[in-house]
Amino acid sequence: QVQLVESGGGLVQAGGSLRLSCAASGSIFSISAMGWYRQAPGKQRELVAIISSGGSTNYADSVKGRFTISRDNAKNTVYLQMNSLKPEDTAVYYCFANVVDYSGSHYDYWGQGTQVTVSS
């Protein structure tokens, strides 16, 4: 079993900052990629940011320059530093990980989601 545990969501005023964390635990040989998706009310889930085991990153255009994704491979933990938050960032944020088990197989896992609310 692999579990993803998220933390750091909450309510913040526009212009403020939050830092999300997601720690993976369980039977893990490696994690090829970890990232964050979000889903706003009435909207489809979208990629926010993702980081590979080698450190390469991708960001949604809407968050470039404001959000920073980072990863601690030793702790199987991914972070999302969110600065200059806007009301349109309000969403449930979901942690994602592609986990490699000891046989070399890849599996996708999702966190339970954490609410981020940005007030105007």
Coordinates of N, CA and C in Angstrom, one line a residue:
Q1 N 0.8 -1.2 0.0 CA 0.0 0.0 0.0 C 0.9 1.2 0.0
V2 N 0.4 2.3 -0.7 CA 1.0 3.6 -0.7 C -0.1 4.6 -0.3
Q3 N 0.3 5.5 0.6 CA -0.6 6.5 1.0 C 0.0 7.9 0.7
L4 N -0.8 8.8 0.3 CA -0.3 10.2 0.2 C -1.1 11.0 1.2
V5 N -0.4 11.7 2.0 CA -1.0 12.6 3.1 C -0.6 14.0 2.8
E6 N -1.6 14.8 2.6 CA -1.5 16.2 2.3 C -1.7 17.1 3.5
S7 N -1.1 18.2 3.5 CA -1.3 19.2 4.6 C -1.0 20.6 4.0
G8 N -1.4 21.6 4.7 CA -1.1 23.0 4.4 C -2.2 23.8 3.8
G9 N -3.3 23.2 3.5 CA -4.4 24.0 2.9 C -5.0 24.9 4.0
G10 N -5.9 25.8 3.5 CA -6.5 26.7 4.4 C -7.1 27.9 3.7
L11 N -7.5 28.9 4.5 CA -8.0 30.1 4.0 C -7.0 31.2 4.1
V12 N -6.8 31.9 3.0 CA -5.9 33.0 3.0 C -6.4 34.2 2.2
Q13 N -6.0 35.4 2.5 CA -6.4 36.5 1.7 C -5.6 36.6 0.4
A14 N -6.2 37.3 -0.6 CA -5.5 37.5 -1.8 C -4.2 38.2 -1.6
G15 N -3.2 37.7 -2.3 CA -1.8 38.2 -2.1 C -1.0 37.5 -1.1
G16 N -1.7 36.6 -0.3 CA -1.0 35.8 0.7 C -0.3 34.6 0.1
S17 N 0.2 33.8 1.0 CA 0.9 32.6 0.7 C 0.5 31.4 1.5
L18 N 0.6 30.2 0.9 CA 0.4 29.0 1.5 C 1.5 28.0 1.0
R19 N 1.8 27.0 1.9 CA 2.7 26.0 1.4 C 2.1 24.6 1.7
L20 N 1.8 23.9 0.6 CA 1.3 22.6 0.7 C 2.4 21.5 0.8
S21 N 2.1 20.5 1.5 CA 3.0 19.4 1.6 C 2.3 18.1 1.3
C22 N 3.0 17.1 0.8 CA 2.4 15.8 0.5 C 3.5 14.8 0.7
A23 N 3.3 13.9 1.6 CA 4.2 12.8 2.0 C 3.7 11.5 1.5
A24 N 4.5 10.7 0.8 CA 4.1 9.4 0.4 C 4.8 8.4 1.3
S25 N 4.0 7.4 1.6 CA 4.6 6.3 2.5 C 4.0 5.0 2.0
G26 N 4.7 3.9 2.4 CA 4.3 2.6 2.0 C 5.5 1.9 1.2
S27 N 5.1 0.9 0.4 CA 6.0 0.1 -0.3 C 6.5 0.9 -1.6
I28 N 7.6 1.6 -1.5 CA 8.0 2.5 -2.5 C 9.5 2.2 -2.8
F29 N 9.8 1.9 -4.1 CA 11.2 1.8 -4.5 C 11.6 3.2 -4.9
S30 N 10.8 3.9 -5.7 CA 11.1 5.2 -6.1 C 9.8 5.9 -6.6
I31 N 9.9 7.2 -6.7 CA 8.7 7.9 -7.2 C 9.2 8.7 -8.4
S32 N 8.7 8.3 -9.6 CA 9.1 9.0 -10.8 C 8.7 10.4 -11.0
A33 N 7.5 10.7 -10.4 CA 7.0 12.0 -10.5 C 6.0 12.3 -9.4
M34 N 6.0 13.5 -8.9 CA 5.0 13.9 -7.9 C 4.5 15.3 -8.3
G35 N 3.3 15.6 -8.0 CA 2.8 16.9 -8.4 C 1.5 17.2 -7.7
W36 N 0.9 18.3 -8.2 CA -0.3 18.8 -7.7 C -1.3 19.1 -8.8
Y37 N -2.5 18.7 -8.6 CA -3.7 19.1 -9.4 C -4.6 19.8 -8.6
R38 N -5.5 20.5 -9.2 CA -6.6 21.2 -8.5 C -7.9 21.2 -9.2
Q39 N -9.0 21.3 -8.5 CA -10.3 21.3 -9.1 C -11.1 22.3 -8.4
A40 N -11.5 23.3 -9.1 CA -12.4 24.4 -8.6 C -13.9 23.9 -8.8
P41 N -14.8 24.5 -8.1 CA -16.2 24.2 -8.3 C -16.6 24.4 -9.7
G42 N -17.3 23.4 -10.3 CA -17.8 23.5 -11.6 C -16.7 23.4 -12.7
K43 N -15.5 23.1 -12.3 CA -14.4 23.0 -13.3 C -13.8 21.6 -13.3
Q44 N -13.1 21.3 -14.3 CA -12.4 20.0 -14.4 C -11.1 20.1 -13.7
R45 N -10.6 18.9 -13.2 CA -9.3 18.9 -12.5 C -8.2 19.3 -13.5
E46 N -7.3 20.1 -13.1 CA -6.2 20.5 -13.9 C -4.9 20.4 -13.2
L47 N -3.9 20.2 -14.0 CA -2.5 20.1 -13.5 C -2.1 21.5 -13.1
V48 N -1.5 21.6 -11.9 CA -0.9 22.8 -11.3 C 0.6 22.8 -11.5
A49 N 1.2 21.8 -11.1 CA 2.7 21.6 -11.2 C 3.1 20.2 -10.9
I50 N 4.1 19.8 -11.6 CA 4.6 18.4 -11.4 C 6.2 18.5 -11.4
I51 N 6.8 17.6 -10.7 CA 8.2 17.5 -10.7 C 8.6 16.0 -10.8
S52 N 9.7 15.8 -11.6 CA 10.2 14.4 -11.8 C 11.2 14.1 -10.7
S53 N 11.6 12.9 -10.7 CA 12.6 12.5 -9.7 C 13.9 13.2 -9.9
G54 N 14.2 13.6 -11.2 CA 15.4 14.3 -11.5 C 15.3 15.8 -11.3
G55 N 14.1 16.3 -11.0 CA 14.0 17.7 -10.6 C 13.4 18.5 -11.7
S56 N 13.1 18.0 -12.9 CA 12.5 18.8 -13.9 C 11.0 19.1 -13.5
T57 N 10.6 20.3 -13.9 CA 9.3 20.7 -13.5 C 8.4 21.2 -14.6
N58 N 7.1 21.2 -14.4 CA 6.2 21.8 -15.3 C 5.1 22.5 -14.5
Y59 N 4.7 23.6 -15.0 CA 3.7 24.4 -14.3 C 2.6 24.8 -15.3
A60 N 1.4 24.9 -14.7 CA 0.3 25.6 -15.5 C 0.7 27.0 -15.7
D61 N 0.3 27.5 -16.9 CA 0.6 28.9 -17.2 C 0.1 29.9 -16.1
S62 N -1.1 29.6 -15.6 CA -1.7 30.5 -14.6 C -1.0 30.6 -13.3
V63 N -0.1 29.7 -13.0 CA 0.7 29.8 -11.8 C 2.2 30.1 -11.9
K64 N 2.6 30.1 -13.1 CA 4.1 30.4 -13.4 C 4.5 31.7 -12.8
G65 N 5.6 31.7 -12.1 CA 6.1 32.9 -11.4 C 5.5 33.1 -10.0
R66 N 4.5 32.4 -9.7 CA 3.8 32.5 -8.4 C 4.0 31.3 -7.5
F67 N 3.9 30.1 -8.1 CA 4.0 28.8 -7.4 C 5.4 28.2 -7.7
T68 N 5.9 27.5 -6.7 CA 7.1 26.7 -6.9 C 6.9 25.3 -6.3
I69 N 7.2 24.3 -7.1 CA 7.1 23.0 -6.6 C 8.5 22.5 -6.3
S70 N 8.7 21.7 -5.3 CA 9.9 21.2 -4.9 C 9.7 19.8 -4.3
R71 N 10.8 19.1 -4.1 CA 10.7 17.7 -3.8 C 11.9 17.2 -2.9
D72 N 11.6 16.5 -1.9 CA 12.6 15.8 -1.1 C 12.5 14.3 -1.3
N73 N 13.4 13.8 -2.2 CA 13.3 12.4 -2.6 C 13.5 11.5 -1.4
A74 N 14.4 11.9 -0.5 CA 14.7 11.0 0.6 C 13.5 10.8 1.5
K75 N 12.6 11.8 1.6 CA 11.4 11.8 2.4 C 10.2 11.5 1.6
N76 N 10.3 11.3 0.3 CA 9.2 11.0 -0.6 C 8.1 12.1 -0.4
T77 N 8.5 13.3 -0.3 CA 7.6 14.4 -0.1 C 7.7 15.5 -1.1
V78 N 6.6 16.0 -1.5 CA 6.6 17.1 -2.5 C 5.9 18.3 -1.8
Y79 N 6.4 19.5 -2.2 CA 5.9 20.7 -1.6 C 5.4 21.6 -2.8
L80 N 4.4 22.5 -2.4 CA 4.0 23.5 -3.4 C 3.9 24.8 -2.6
Q81 N 4.9 25.7 -2.9 CA 4.9 27.0 -2.3 C 4.0 27.9 -3.2
M82 N 3.0 28.4 -2.6 CA 2.0 29.3 -3.4 C 2.1 30.7 -2.9
N83 N 2.6 31.6 -3.7 CA 2.7 33.0 -3.4 C 1.8 33.8 -4.2
S84 N 1.5 35.0 -3.8 CA 0.7 36.0 -4.5 C -0.7 35.3 -4.9
L85 N -1.3 34.7 -4.0 CA -2.5 33.9 -4.3 C -3.6 34.8 -4.7
K86 N -4.4 34.3 -5.6 CA -5.5 35.0 -6.2 C -6.8 34.2 -5.9
P87 N -8.0 34.9 -5.9 CA -9.2 34.2 -5.7 C -9.4 33.0 -6.6
E88 N -9.0 33.2 -7.9 CA -9.1 32.1 -8.8 C -8.3 30.9 -8.5
D89 N -7.4 31.0 -7.6 CA -6.6 29.8 -7.1 C -7.5 28.9 -6.2
T90 N -8.6 29.4 -5.8 CA -9.5 28.6 -4.9 C -9.9 27.3 -5.5
A91 N -9.6 26.2 -4.8 CA -9.8 24.9 -5.4 C -9.5 23.9 -4.3
V92 N -9.9 22.6 -4.6 CA -9.3 21.5 -3.9 C -8.1 21.1 -4.6
Y93 N -7.0 21.0 -3.8 CA -5.7 20.6 -4.4 C -5.4 19.2 -4.1
Y94 N -5.0 18.4 -5.1 CA -4.8 17.0 -4.9 C -3.3 16.7 -5.2
C95 N -2.7 15.9 -4.3 CA -1.4 15.4 -4.6 C -1.4 14.2 -5.4
F96 N -0.4 14.1 -6.3 CA -0.3 13.0 -7.2 C 1.1 12.4 -7.2
A97 N 1.2 11.1 -7.3 CA 2.5 10.5 -7.3 C 2.4 9.3 -8.2
N98 N 3.5 9.1 -9.1 CA 3.6 7.9 -9.8 C 4.7 7.1 -9.1
V99 N 4.3 6.0 -8.5 CA 5.2 5.2 -7.7 C 5.7 4.0 -8.4
V100 N 7.0 3.7 -8.2 CA 7.6 2.5 -8.8 C 7.8 1.6 -7.6
D101 N 7.3 0.4 -7.8 CA 7.5 -0.6 -6.7 C 8.8 -1.4 -6.9
Y102 N 9.0 -2.4 -6.1 CA 10.3 -3.1 -6.1 C 10.4 -4.0 -7.3
S103 N 9.3 -4.3 -8.0 CA 9.4 -5.1 -9.2 C 9.6 -4.2 -10.4
G104 N 9.6 -2.9 -10.3 CA 9.7 -2.0 -11.4 C 8.4 -1.6 -12.0
S105 N 7.3 -1.9 -11.4 CA 6.0 -1.5 -11.9 C 5.6 -0.1 -11.4
H106 N 4.9 0.6 -12.3 CA 4.5 2.0 -12.0 C 3.0 2.0 -11.6
Y107 N 2.7 2.8 -10.6 CA 1.3 2.9 -10.2 C 1.0 4.4 -9.8
D108 N -0.1 4.9 -10.2 CA -0.5 6.2 -9.8 C -1.3 6.2 -8.5
Y109 N -1.0 7.2 -7.7 CA -1.7 7.4 -6.5 C -2.1 8.9 -6.3
W110 N -3.2 9.1 -5.6 CA -3.8 10.4 -5.4 C -4.0 10.6 -3.9
G111 N -3.8 11.8 -3.5 CA -4.1 12.2 -2.1 C -5.6 12.5 -2.0
Q112 N -6.0 12.7 -0.8 CA -7.5 12.9 -0.5 C -8.0 14.3 -0.9
G113 N -7.1 15.2 -1.1 CA -7.4 16.6 -1.4 C -7.4 17.5 -0.2
T114 N -6.9 18.7 -0.4 CA -6.9 19.7 0.6 C -7.5 21.0 0.0
Q115 N -8.3 21.6 0.8 CA -9.0 22.8 0.3 C -8.1 24.1 0.5
V116 N -8.0 24.8 -0.6 CA -7.4 26.1 -0.6 C -8.4 27.2 -1.0
T117 N -8.6 28.1 -0.1 CA -9.6 29.2 -0.3 C -8.9 30.5 -0.2
V118 N -9.0 31.3 -1.3 CA -8.4 32.6 -1.3 C -9.5 33.7 -1.4
S119 N -9.6 34.5 -0.4 CA -10.6 35.5 -0.3 C -10.1 36.8 -1.0
S120 N -11.1 37.6 -1.5 CA -10.7 38.8 -2.1 C -10.9 40.0 -1.2

